[in-house]
């Protein structure tokens, strides 16, 4: 048989096979189902076994749930996931007894999206690769795979949809003044100018970072469960703030509940809600926690000299990067291994507490003193007085502030000459 005859036989065989199985058919038509873009959605309804139903409604430019604003982060996520109509990339008819593998049983989250053109109701199932989600329309037996992570936008507890911010229009950076009262008495107040750090209005040195943290905590506070408007609340603590542009915010805290939490009422509109224990405790901050406990709240590079007074006065002064002894005699360069820990101990020394009651003779007789000489011809002075208890002593910072120093702090503030010079 010639080569030409063989080729013709092969071609004829191939044509015969095609005649039996038929030519390739056209590709399947694209799936028509689409979920609407967020810009067209007017209402969202969510139901799930074991959780309360949720109804989100577009009102003007915003969204509401049960009369309250919707959490803005939740709205932003919805707008991101549904930025464009969501298409499908797979469709399969699935019987009811096989829906579990897709996460689409009767207990699955059921969603209704309503637009001006109608509504779409579907169950939301499992997510594939974090980018696609199985869904099943309520009026059919087909399971689709949507090209979006729908659970990220739609799957949250009913209670998590509400905007729980107590002061939604205020940020911590907006606050210029804070004050806390206990009953009728002001416990503390703090203020700052624009671009400046917080200061206690009492004149006490402030722990500025702690006050700033409190300002941000108050401004970003989220309410717990809402309470009826007529819920009884006896204010024990009131925390108020004022912004740089003159707006006021405030919160009254009632007594502690058995679980440690407290009920709170927003000043102005009287909205009442619960706060968990850890949040309530963070807001109820006393003056002592906001007062800088350092005896000398200055930067190390501001210090030019330190004088230790008493029976044997000692004075050291900065010399370039090191320190020299100026009294009782001169040592031009003190050993860093000896003097650096002493300077750090003085600058890091903290009060153990504020002395509420000071004996009349607390500063009578022999006294120890510490005096810092600072840049700009400034000075800070501390006088160490009589015994408090267990080695602690009273100390006076200025005429109006008496504190208690623990025994190790007293030792750090009264180094002997040998310790300064590093002598054995």
mmCIF file of C-alpha atoms in Angstrom:
data_model
loop_
_atom_site.group_PDB
_atom_site.id
_atom_site.type_symbol
_atom_site.label_atom_id
_atom_site.label_comp_id
_atom_site.label_asym_id
_atom_site.label_seq_id
_atom_site.Cartn_x
_atom_site.Cartn_y
_atom_site.Cartn_z
ATOM 1 C CA UNK A 1 0.000 0.000 0.000
ATOM 2 C CA UNK A 2 1.398 3.357 -0.972
ATOM 3 C CA UNK A 3 2.172 6.089 1.596
ATOM 4 C CA UNK A 4 -0.566 8.282 0.064
ATOM 5 C CA UNK A 5 -3.174 5.617 0.626
ATOM 6 C CA UNK A 6 -2.119 5.250 4.291
ATOM 7 C CA UNK A 7 -2.483 8.994 4.944
ATOM 8 C CA UNK A 8 -5.914 9.052 3.320
ATOM 9 C CA UNK A 9 -6.971 6.111 5.478
ATOM 10 C CA UNK A 10 -5.882 7.908 8.702
ATOM 11 C CA UNK A 11 -7.759 11.079 7.725
ATOM 12 C CA UNK A 12 -10.856 9.105 6.875
ATOM 13 C CA UNK A 13 -10.686 7.354 10.246
ATOM 14 C CA UNK A 14 -10.416 10.671 12.100
ATOM 15 C CA UNK A 15 -13.418 12.039 10.205
ATOM 16 C CA UNK A 16 -15.364 8.953 11.108
ATOM 17 C CA UNK A 17 -14.615 9.418 14.816
ATOM 18 C CA UNK A 18 -15.711 13.066 14.643
ATOM 19 C CA UNK A 19 -18.877 12.025 12.944
ATOM 20 C CA UNK A 20 -19.626 9.669 15.857
ATOM 21 C CA UNK A 21 -18.775 11.961 18.814
ATOM 22 C CA UNK A 22 -19.740 15.214 17.155
ATOM 23 C CA UNK A 23 -17.793 18.457 16.858
ATOM 24 C CA UNK A 24 -16.933 20.511 20.009
ATOM 25 C CA UNK A 25 -19.991 22.450 21.152
ATOM 26 C CA UNK A 26 -20.074 26.169 21.910
ATOM 27 C CA UNK A 27 -18.880 27.318 25.384
ATOM 28 C CA UNK A 28 -21.610 27.559 28.055
ATOM 29 C CA UNK A 29 -23.221 30.959 28.352
ATOM 30 C CA UNK A 30 -21.942 33.207 31.177
ATOM 31 C CA UNK A 31 -23.782 32.947 34.489
ATOM 32 C CA UNK A 32 -26.386 35.690 34.583
ATOM 33 C CA UNK A 33 -26.640 35.984 38.372
ATOM 34 C CA UNK A 34 -25.063 39.134 39.823
ATOM 35 C CA UNK A 35 -25.162 40.658 43.295
ATOM 36 C CA UNK A 36 -25.727 44.433 43.254
ATOM 37 C CA UNK A 37 -23.083 47.100 43.755
ATOM 38 C CA UNK A 38 -23.181 48.780 47.171
ATOM 39 C CA UNK A 39 -24.061 52.152 45.692
ATOM 40 C CA UNK A 40 -27.440 50.736 44.609
ATOM 41 C CA UNK A 41 -28.320 48.899 47.824
ATOM 42 C CA UNK A 42 -31.007 50.520 49.972
ATOM 43 C CA UNK A 43 -31.556 47.830 52.606
ATOM 44 C CA UNK A 44 -29.752 44.799 54.002
ATOM 45 C CA UNK A 45 -31.452 42.135 56.099
ATOM 46 C CA UNK A 46 -29.502 39.409 57.882
ATOM 47 C CA UNK A 47 -30.889 36.369 59.667
ATOM 48 C CA UNK A 48 -29.213 33.370 61.204
ATOM 49 C CA UNK A 49 -30.262 30.619 63.584
ATOM 50 C CA UNK A 50 -29.478 31.592 67.177
ATOM 51 C CA UNK A 51 -28.866 35.291 66.545
ATOM 52 C CA UNK A 52 -31.114 38.327 66.364
ATOM 53 C CA UNK A 53 -32.206 39.548 62.952
ATOM 54 C CA UNK A 54 -30.474 42.664 61.606
ATOM 55 C CA UNK A 55 -31.925 45.296 59.297
ATOM 56 C CA UNK A 56 -29.612 47.950 57.868
ATOM 57 C CA UNK A 57 -31.211 50.858 56.027
ATOM 58 C CA UNK A 58 -29.712 53.634 53.973
ATOM 59 C CA UNK A 59 -30.877 56.996 55.360
ATOM 60 C CA UNK A 60 -29.613 59.974 53.395
ATOM 61 C CA UNK A 61 -25.856 59.655 53.127
ATOM 62 C CA UNK A 62 -25.546 57.214 56.023
ATOM 63 C CA UNK A 63 -26.736 53.868 57.330
ATOM 64 C CA UNK A 64 -28.903 53.099 60.369
ATOM 65 C CA UNK A 65 -29.639 49.960 62.367
ATOM 66 C CA UNK A 66 -32.483 49.999 64.896
ATOM 67 C CA UNK A 67 -32.426 53.791 64.860
ATOM 68 C CA UNK A 68 -28.683 54.045 65.562
ATOM 69 C CA UNK A 69 -25.759 54.647 63.226
ATOM 70 C CA UNK A 70 -24.072 51.614 61.709
ATOM 71 C CA UNK A 71 -20.442 50.981 62.621
ATOM 72 C CA UNK A 72 -18.507 52.990 59.999
ATOM 73 C CA UNK A 73 -15.894 50.243 59.610
ATOM 74 C CA UNK A 74 -18.670 47.776 58.782
ATOM 75 C CA UNK A 75 -20.055 50.139 56.134
ATOM 76 C CA UNK A 76 -16.569 50.636 54.679
ATOM 77 C CA UNK A 77 -16.088 46.865 54.376
ATOM 78 C CA UNK A 78 -19.454 46.426 52.668
ATOM 79 C CA UNK A 79 -18.632 49.215 50.229
ATOM 80 C CA UNK A 80 -15.264 47.595 49.476
ATOM 81 C CA UNK A 81 -16.565 44.056 48.916
ATOM 82 C CA UNK A 82 -19.538 45.249 46.845
ATOM 83 C CA UNK A 83 -17.660 48.035 45.067
ATOM 84 C CA UNK A 84 -18.896 46.542 41.768
ATOM 85 C CA UNK A 85 -21.649 44.044 40.977
ATOM 86 C CA UNK A 86 -20.417 40.638 42.192
ATOM 87 C CA UNK A 87 -20.357 38.012 39.465
ATOM 88 C CA UNK A 88 -20.273 34.212 39.658
ATOM 89 C CA UNK A 89 -17.697 31.807 38.216
ATOM 90 C CA UNK A 90 -19.384 28.470 38.927
ATOM 91 C CA UNK A 91 -22.930 27.079 39.123
ATOM 92 C CA UNK A 92 -24.022 23.603 40.145
ATOM 93 C CA UNK A 93 -27.383 22.076 41.027
ATOM 94 C CA UNK A 94 -27.002 20.599 44.528
ATOM 95 C CA UNK A 95 -29.646 18.595 46.424
ATOM 96 C CA UNK A 96 -30.563 19.667 49.945
ATOM 97 C CA UNK A 97 -28.861 16.684 51.553
ATOM 98 C CA UNK A 98 -25.490 17.694 50.035
ATOM 99 C CA UNK A 99 -25.467 21.365 51.061
ATOM 100 C CA UNK A 100 -23.351 20.816 54.154
ATOM 101 C CA UNK A 101 -20.141 20.525 52.088
ATOM 102 C CA UNK A 102 -20.759 24.089 50.874
ATOM 103 C CA UNK A 103 -21.739 25.494 54.286
ATOM 104 C CA UNK A 104 -25.228 26.200 52.970
ATOM 105 C CA UNK A 105 -27.525 24.336 55.375
ATOM 106 C CA UNK A 106 -30.691 25.898 56.761
ATOM 107 C CA UNK A 107 -28.643 27.366 59.645
ATOM 108 C CA UNK A 108 -26.412 29.392 57.310
ATOM 109 C CA UNK A 109 -26.437 33.175 57.281
ATOM 110 C CA UNK A 110 -29.282 34.378 55.065
ATOM 111 C CA UNK A 111 -28.966 37.765 53.378
ATOM 112 C CA UNK A 112 -31.465 39.986 51.622
ATOM 113 C CA UNK A 113 -30.136 42.857 49.485
ATOM 114 C CA UNK A 114 -32.786 45.333 48.409
ATOM 115 C CA UNK A 115 -32.353 47.864 45.616
ATOM 116 C CA UNK A 116 -34.794 50.073 43.734
ATOM 117 C CA UNK A 117 -35.076 47.308 41.145
ATOM 118 C CA UNK A 118 -35.972 44.493 43.545
ATOM 119 C CA UNK A 119 -34.505 42.150 46.156
ATOM 120 C CA UNK A 120 -32.111 39.233 46.164
ATOM 121 C CA UNK A 121 -32.204 36.705 49.005
ATOM 122 C CA UNK A 122 -29.536 34.050 49.416
ATOM 123 C CA UNK A 123 -27.632 31.946 51.896
ATOM 124 C CA UNK A 124 -23.923 32.569 52.431
ATOM 125 C CA UNK A 125 -21.692 29.507 52.680
ATOM 126 C CA UNK A 126 -18.006 28.639 52.821
ATOM 127 C CA UNK A 127 -15.210 30.858 51.503
ATOM 128 C CA UNK A 128 -12.737 29.449 48.971
ATOM 129 C CA UNK A 129 -9.137 30.700 48.980
ATOM 130 C CA UNK A 130 -10.260 33.816 50.863
ATOM 131 C CA UNK A 131 -11.562 35.277 47.579
ATOM 132 C CA UNK A 132 -14.752 33.440 46.572
ATOM 133 C CA UNK A 133 -17.883 32.399 48.446
ATOM 134 C CA UNK A 134 -20.526 29.740 47.862
ATOM 135 C CA UNK A 135 -24.078 31.093 47.854
ATOM 136 C CA UNK A 136 -27.506 29.647 47.162
ATOM 137 C CA UNK A 137 -30.438 31.864 46.157
ATOM 138 C CA UNK A 138 -33.525 31.296 48.284
ATOM 139 C CA UNK A 139 -35.702 30.525 45.243
ATOM 140 C CA UNK A 140 -33.563 27.849 43.608
ATOM 141 C CA UNK A 141 -31.547 24.662 44.000
ATOM 142 C CA UNK A 142 -28.353 25.933 42.345
ATOM 143 C CA UNK A 143 -25.169 26.655 44.296
ATOM 144 C CA UNK A 144 -23.053 29.484 42.879
ATOM 145 C CA UNK A 145 -19.515 30.554 43.605
ATOM 146 C CA UNK A 146 -19.382 34.343 43.952
ATOM 147 C CA UNK A 147 -16.217 36.209 43.067
ATOM 148 C CA UNK A 148 -15.871 37.936 46.474
ATOM 149 C CA UNK A 149 -15.335 37.124 50.132
ATOM 150 C CA UNK A 150 -18.910 37.838 51.188
ATOM 151 C CA UNK A 151 -18.453 36.611 54.746
ATOM 152 C CA UNK A 152 -15.916 39.355 55.436
ATOM 153 C CA UNK A 153 -18.572 41.971 54.749
ATOM 154 C CA UNK A 154 -21.724 40.272 55.999
ATOM 155 C CA UNK A 155 -20.834 37.789 58.731
ATOM 156 C CA UNK A 156 -20.758 39.571 62.093
ATOM 157 C CA UNK A 157 -22.895 39.194 65.229
ATOM 158 C CA UNK A 158 -26.075 41.252 65.381
ATOM 159 C CA UNK A 159 -24.729 43.363 68.249
ATOM 160 C CA UNK A 160 -21.579 44.258 66.283
ATOM 161 C CA UNK A 161 -23.372 46.259 63.577
ATOM 162 C CA UNK A 162 -24.238 49.231 65.781
ATOM 163 C CA UNK A 163 -21.820 52.159 65.983
ATOM 164 C CA UNK A 164 -20.879 51.984 69.642
ATOM 165 C CA UNK A 165 -18.652 55.051 69.709
ATOM 166 C CA UNK A 166 -19.785 57.270 72.561
ATOM 167 C CA UNK A 167 -18.251 60.440 71.086
ATOM 168 C CA UNK A 168 -18.089 59.769 67.331
ATOM 169 C CA UNK A 169 -17.176 63.329 66.340
ATOM 170 C CA UNK A 170 -14.214 63.776 68.702
ATOM 171 C CA UNK A 171 -10.684 62.385 68.530
ATOM 172 C CA UNK A 172 -8.138 62.303 71.327
ATOM 173 C CA UNK A 173 -6.006 64.881 69.532
ATOM 174 C CA UNK A 174 -8.960 67.294 69.580
ATOM 175 C CA UNK A 175 -9.075 67.555 73.380
ATOM 176 C CA UNK A 176 -7.530 70.576 75.070
ATOM 177 C CA UNK A 177 -8.829 70.011 78.603
ATOM 178 C CA UNK A 178 -9.776 67.060 80.795
ATOM 179 C CA UNK A 179 -11.170 67.013 84.321
ATOM 180 C CA UNK A 180 -12.405 64.381 86.747
ATOM 181 C CA UNK A 181 -14.696 65.029 89.702
ATOM 182 C CA UNK A 182 -15.679 62.713 92.527
ATOM 183 C CA UNK A 183 -19.066 63.749 93.757
ATOM 184 C CA UNK A 184 -18.929 67.544 94.088
ATOM 185 C CA UNK A 185 -15.118 67.735 94.365
ATOM 186 C CA UNK A 186 -12.706 68.102 91.460
ATOM 187 C CA UNK A 187 -10.027 65.437 91.779
ATOM 188 C CA UNK A 188 -7.826 66.780 88.993
ATOM 189 C CA UNK A 189 -7.832 68.842 85.828
ATOM 190 C CA UNK A 190 -5.351 68.977 82.967
ATOM 191 C CA UNK A 191 -4.957 71.257 79.987
ATOM 192 C CA UNK A 192 -2.670 71.826 77.042
ATOM 193 C CA UNK A 193 -2.146 74.426 74.367
ATOM 194 C CA UNK A 194 -2.148 73.417 70.715
ATOM 195 C CA UNK A 195 1.055 71.519 69.974
ATOM 196 C CA UNK A 196 2.059 71.404 73.652
ATOM 197 C CA UNK A 197 2.056 68.606 76.235
ATOM 198 C CA UNK A 198 -0.490 68.087 78.979
ATOM 199 C CA UNK A 199 -0.085 69.872 82.312
ATOM 200 C CA UNK A 200 -2.026 69.446 85.528
ATOM 201 C CA UNK A 201 -3.717 72.719 86.422
ATOM 202 C CA UNK A 202 -2.733 72.158 90.076
ATOM 203 C CA UNK A 203 0.876 72.817 89.143
ATOM 204 C CA UNK A 204 1.973 69.280 90.007
ATOM 205 C CA UNK A 205 4.336 67.704 87.456
ATOM 206 C CA UNK A 206 2.177 65.752 85.030
ATOM 207 C CA UNK A 207 2.623 62.287 83.569
ATOM 208 C CA UNK A 208 1.780 63.744 80.157
ATOM 209 C CA UNK A 209 1.743 60.409 78.312
ATOM 210 C CA UNK A 210 -0.754 58.965 80.802
ATOM 211 C CA UNK A 211 -3.072 61.962 80.361
ATOM 212 C CA UNK A 212 -2.787 61.705 76.584
ATOM 213 C CA UNK A 213 -3.642 58.004 76.745
ATOM 214 C CA UNK A 214 -6.711 58.833 78.821
ATOM 215 C CA UNK A 215 -7.772 61.519 76.321
ATOM 216 C CA UNK A 216 -7.627 59.021 73.456
ATOM 217 C CA UNK A 217 -9.434 56.378 75.535
ATOM 218 C CA UNK A 218 -12.291 58.773 76.323
ATOM 219 C CA UNK A 219 -12.615 59.982 72.742
ATOM 220 C CA UNK A 220 -12.598 56.459 71.308
ATOM 221 C CA UNK A 221 -14.804 54.933 74.014
ATOM 222 C CA UNK A 222 -17.309 52.323 72.831
ATOM 223 C CA UNK A 223 -20.497 51.688 74.753
ATOM 224 C CA UNK A 224 -21.596 48.304 75.993
ATOM 225 C CA UNK A 225 -25.230 47.266 76.109
ATOM 226 C CA UNK A 226 -27.695 50.145 75.872
ATOM 227 C CA UNK A 227 -29.808 50.771 78.990
ATOM 228 C CA UNK A 228 -33.276 52.373 79.165
ATOM 229 C CA UNK A 229 -33.312 56.190 79.354
ATOM 230 C CA UNK A 230 -34.940 56.009 82.806
ATOM 231 C CA UNK A 231 -32.331 53.556 84.134
ATOM 232 C CA UNK A 232 -31.358 54.751 87.628
ATOM 233 C CA UNK A 233 -27.764 55.944 87.872
ATOM 234 C CA UNK A 234 -26.139 57.812 90.753
ATOM 235 C CA UNK A 235 -23.012 59.526 89.396
ATOM 236 C CA UNK A 236 -19.957 58.927 91.555
ATOM 237 C CA UNK A 237 -17.339 60.013 89.030
ATOM 238 C CA UNK A 238 -17.681 62.461 86.146
ATOM 239 C CA UNK A 239 -15.052 62.725 83.421
ATOM 240 C CA UNK A 240 -15.343 65.737 81.117
ATOM 241 C CA UNK A 241 -13.362 67.062 78.185
ATOM 242 C CA UNK A 242 -13.281 70.147 76.024
ATOM 243 C CA UNK A 243 -11.919 70.391 72.503
ATOM 244 C CA UNK A 244 -9.737 73.140 71.126
ATOM 245 C CA UNK A 245 -12.738 74.534 69.264
ATOM 246 C CA UNK A 246 -14.897 74.685 72.384
ATOM 247 C CA UNK A 247 -17.005 71.506 72.124
ATOM 248 C CA UNK A 248 -17.699 69.645 75.357
ATOM 249 C CA UNK A 249 -18.016 65.931 76.042
ATOM 250 C CA UNK A 250 -18.655 64.172 79.308
ATOM 251 C CA UNK A 251 -19.386 60.861 80.949
ATOM 252 C CA UNK A 252 -20.847 60.068 84.374
ATOM 253 C CA UNK A 253 -19.998 56.730 85.992
ATOM 254 C CA UNK A 254 -22.236 55.047 88.532
ATOM 255 C CA UNK A 255 -21.273 52.600 91.298
ATOM 256 C CA UNK A 256 -19.445 49.379 90.486
ATOM 257 C CA UNK A 257 -21.604 46.398 89.624
ATOM 258 C CA UNK A 258 -20.867 42.961 91.128
ATOM 259 C CA UNK A 259 -18.914 42.063 87.962
ATOM 260 C CA UNK A 260 -16.704 45.150 88.353
ATOM 261 C CA UNK A 261 -18.300 46.988 85.450
ATOM 262 C CA UNK A 262 -20.195 50.227 85.777
ATOM 263 C CA UNK A 263 -23.184 51.902 84.206
ATOM 264 C CA UNK A 264 -22.435 55.173 82.447
ATOM 265 C CA UNK A 265 -24.412 58.102 81.140
ATOM 266 C CA UNK A 266 -23.301 60.444 78.378
ATOM 267 C CA UNK A 267 -23.683 64.062 79.387
ATOM 268 C CA UNK A 268 -25.843 66.098 77.056
ATOM 269 C CA UNK A 269 -28.350 63.613 75.674
ATOM 270 C CA UNK A 270 -28.455 61.256 78.673
ATOM 271 C CA UNK A 271 -27.736 58.084 76.673
ATOM 272 C CA UNK A 272 -27.127 55.334 79.241
ATOM 273 C CA UNK A 273 -25.148 52.137 78.712
ATOM 274 C CA UNK A 274 -22.979 49.606 80.474
ATOM 275 C CA UNK A 275 -19.185 49.488 80.517
ATOM 276 C CA UNK A 276 -17.101 46.366 81.216
ATOM 277 C CA UNK A 277 -14.857 46.358 84.271
ATOM 278 C CA UNK A 278 -11.548 46.908 82.470
ATOM 279 C CA UNK A 279 -12.892 49.942 80.585
ATOM 280 C CA UNK A 280 -14.528 51.519 83.629
ATOM 281 C CA UNK A 281 -11.352 51.103 85.690
ATOM 282 C CA UNK A 282 -9.268 52.703 82.950
ATOM 283 C CA UNK A 283 -11.477 55.806 82.932
ATOM 284 C CA UNK A 284 -11.629 56.216 86.714
ATOM 285 C CA UNK A 285 -8.100 57.536 87.135
ATOM 286 C CA UNK A 286 -7.035 59.382 90.265
ATOM 287 C CA UNK A 287 -4.702 62.357 90.429
ATOM 288 C CA UNK A 288 -1.818 60.242 91.732
ATOM 289 C CA UNK A 289 -1.774 58.151 88.542
ATOM 290 C CA UNK A 290 -1.474 61.280 86.382
ATOM 291 C CA UNK A 291 1.184 62.990 88.446
ATOM 292 C CA UNK A 292 4.727 62.417 87.272
ATOM 293 C CA UNK A 293 6.216 60.390 90.131
ATOM 294 C CA UNK A 294 9.748 61.477 89.297
ATOM 295 C CA UNK A 295 11.137 63.844 91.860
ATOM 296 C CA UNK A 296 13.064 65.696 89.163
ATOM 297 C CA UNK A 297 11.101 65.485 85.873
ATOM 298 C CA UNK A 298 13.831 66.876 83.615
ATOM 299 C CA UNK A 299 15.873 65.567 80.714
ATOM 300 C CA UNK A 300 19.409 64.435 81.648
ATOM 301 C CA UNK A 301 21.056 66.905 79.273
ATOM 302 C CA UNK A 302 19.388 69.805 81.137
ATOM 303 C CA UNK A 303 21.345 69.071 84.321
ATOM 304 C CA UNK A 304 24.555 71.060 84.811
ATOM 305 C CA UNK A 305 25.257 70.195 88.444
ATOM 306 C CA UNK A 306 23.947 68.448 91.546
ATOM 307 C CA UNK A 307 24.543 69.524 95.135
ATOM 308 C CA UNK A 308 24.006 67.091 98.024
ATOM 309 C CA UNK A 309 23.578 68.923 101.341
ATOM 310 C CA UNK A 310 23.755 67.802 104.953
ATOM 311 C CA UNK A 311 26.548 67.343 107.428
ATOM 312 C CA UNK A 312 29.052 66.897 104.596
ATOM 313 C CA UNK A 313 27.999 68.914 101.511
ATOM 314 C CA UNK A 314 29.035 67.409 98.165
ATOM 315 C CA UNK A 315 28.735 69.090 94.797
ATOM 316 C CA UNK A 316 29.319 67.658 91.349
ATOM 317 C CA UNK A 317 29.267 69.463 87.989
ATOM 318 C CA UNK A 318 29.151 68.390 84.385
ATOM 319 C CA UNK A 319 32.454 68.487 82.515
ATOM 320 C CA UNK A 320 31.905 67.759 78.832
ATOM 321 C CA UNK A 321 30.629 64.196 78.655
ATOM 322 C CA UNK A 322 31.656 63.450 82.249
ATOM 323 C CA UNK A 323 31.410 64.805 85.783
ATOM 324 C CA UNK A 324 33.789 66.566 88.190
ATOM 325 C CA UNK A 325 33.699 66.945 91.984
ATOM 326 C CA UNK A 326 33.682 70.610 93.087
ATOM 327 C CA UNK A 327 33.181 70.194 96.866
ATOM 328 C CA UNK A 328 34.339 69.369 99.475
ATOM 329 C CA UNK A 329 37.435 69.278 97.290
ATOM 330 C CA UNK A 330 38.118 69.177 93.559
ATOM 331 C CA UNK A 331 38.399 66.049 91.449
ATOM 332 C CA UNK A 332 38.462 67.008 87.785
ATOM 333 C CA UNK A 333 37.201 63.692 86.390
ATOM 334 C CA UNK A 334 35.069 61.315 88.388
ATOM 335 C CA UNK A 335 35.107 57.676 87.243
ATOM 336 C CA UNK A 336 32.070 57.048 85.005
ATOM 337 C CA UNK A 337 31.497 53.598 86.532
ATOM 338 C CA UNK A 338 30.923 55.274 89.894
ATOM 339 C CA UNK A 339 29.223 58.568 89.052
ATOM 340 C CA UNK A 340 26.929 57.624 86.143
ATOM 341 C CA UNK A 341 24.714 55.235 88.185
ATOM 342 C CA UNK A 342 24.439 57.887 90.905
ATOM 343 C CA UNK A 343 23.275 60.578 88.453
ATOM 344 C CA UNK A 344 20.832 58.140 86.865
ATOM 345 C CA UNK A 345 19.530 57.214 90.310
ATOM 346 C CA UNK A 346 18.902 60.857 91.208
ATOM 347 C CA UNK A 347 17.121 61.655 87.945
ATOM 348 C CA UNK A 348 15.106 58.445 88.081
ATOM 349 C CA UNK A 349 14.113 58.769 91.732
ATOM 350 C CA UNK A 350 10.370 58.579 92.310
ATOM 351 C CA UNK A 351 8.066 59.340 95.167
ATOM 352 C CA UNK A 352 6.453 56.354 96.846
ATOM 353 C CA UNK A 353 3.331 58.425 97.467
ATOM 354 C CA UNK A 354 1.920 61.770 98.459
ATOM 355 C CA UNK A 355 1.889 62.531 102.183
ATOM 356 C CA UNK A 356 -1.678 63.383 103.178
ATOM 357 C CA UNK A 357 -0.810 64.154 106.804
ATOM 358 C CA UNK A 358 2.559 65.648 107.713
ATOM 359 C CA UNK A 359 3.715 65.875 111.355
ATOM 360 C CA UNK A 360 4.637 69.353 112.478
ATOM 361 C CA UNK A 361 8.208 68.243 113.224
ATOM 362 C CA UNK A 362 8.704 66.312 109.983
ATOM 363 C CA UNK A 363 11.217 68.880 108.742
ATOM 364 C CA UNK A 364 12.719 69.948 112.068
ATOM 365 C CA UNK A 365 16.336 69.282 112.980
ATOM 366 C CA UNK A 366 18.981 67.833 110.669
ATOM 367 C CA UNK A 367 17.947 67.709 106.999
ATOM 368 C CA UNK A 368 19.383 66.291 103.804
ATOM 369 C CA UNK A 369 18.969 68.277 100.585
ATOM 370 C CA UNK A 370 19.379 67.641 96.877
ATOM 371 C CA UNK A 371 19.593 70.574 94.499
ATOM 372 C CA UNK A 372 19.769 70.379 90.720
ATOM 373 C CA UNK A 373 21.289 73.216 88.723
ATOM 374 C CA UNK A 374 19.770 73.315 85.241
ATOM 375 C CA UNK A 375 20.319 75.098 81.979
ATOM 376 C CA UNK A 376 18.735 78.535 81.800
ATOM 377 C CA UNK A 377 19.812 79.328 85.386
ATOM 378 C CA UNK A 378 16.992 77.174 86.780
ATOM 379 C CA UNK A 379 17.026 75.102 89.929
ATOM 380 C CA UNK A 380 15.054 72.236 91.456
ATOM 381 C CA UNK A 381 15.384 71.451 95.145
ATOM 382 C CA UNK A 382 14.331 68.579 97.399
ATOM 383 C CA UNK A 383 14.469 68.527 101.184
ATOM 384 C CA UNK A 384 14.512 65.132 102.902
ATOM 385 C CA UNK A 385 12.896 65.264 106.320
ATOM 386 C CA UNK A 386 12.150 62.938 109.202
ATOM 387 C CA UNK A 387 11.179 59.294 109.313
ATOM 388 C CA UNK A 388 7.864 58.083 107.942
ATOM 389 C CA UNK A 389 8.006 54.330 108.618
ATOM 390 C CA UNK A 390 10.126 51.291 107.694
ATOM 391 C CA UNK A 391 13.069 53.421 106.601
ATOM 392 C CA UNK A 392 10.943 55.726 104.440
ATOM 393 C CA UNK A 393 11.145 59.472 104.997
ATOM 394 C CA UNK A 394 9.156 62.580 104.290
ATOM 395 C CA UNK A 395 10.432 64.857 101.515
ATOM 396 C CA UNK A 396 9.397 68.310 100.405
ATOM 397 C CA UNK A 397 9.340 69.578 96.840
ATOM 398 C CA UNK A 398 8.568 73.266 97.073
ATOM 399 C CA UNK A 399 6.346 74.722 99.775
ATOM 400 C CA UNK A 400 3.146 72.861 98.842
ATOM 401 C CA UNK A 401 4.167 69.325 97.905
ATOM 402 C CA UNK A 402 5.197 66.784 100.498
ATOM 403 C CA UNK A 403 5.847 63.215 99.416
ATOM 404 C CA UNK A 404 7.106 59.988 100.933
ATOM 405 C CA UNK A 405 10.388 58.435 99.793
ATOM 406 C CA UNK A 406 11.087 54.723 100.148
ATOM 407 C CA UNK A 407 14.300 53.755 101.906
ATOM 408 C CA UNK A 408 16.157 52.748 98.681
ATOM 409 C CA UNK A 409 15.226 56.113 97.135
ATOM 410 C CA UNK A 410 16.584 57.960 100.185
ATOM 411 C CA UNK A 411 19.855 56.035 99.800
ATOM 412 C CA UNK A 412 20.047 56.902 96.079
ATOM 413 C CA UNK A 413 19.591 60.615 96.872
ATOM 414 C CA UNK A 414 22.212 60.744 99.644
ATOM 415 C CA UNK A 415 25.430 59.239 98.220
ATOM 416 C CA UNK A 416 28.540 59.623 100.307
ATOM 417 C CA UNK A 417 31.777 61.152 99.117
ATOM 418 C CA UNK A 418 33.398 57.766 98.619
ATOM 419 C CA UNK A 419 30.539 56.638 96.365
ATOM 420 C CA UNK A 420 30.919 59.763 94.193
ATOM 421 C CA UNK A 421 34.656 59.299 93.727
ATOM 422 C CA UNK A 422 34.577 55.518 93.426
ATOM 423 C CA UNK A 423 36.857 55.030 96.416
ATOM 424 C CA UNK A 424 36.684 51.685 98.239
#
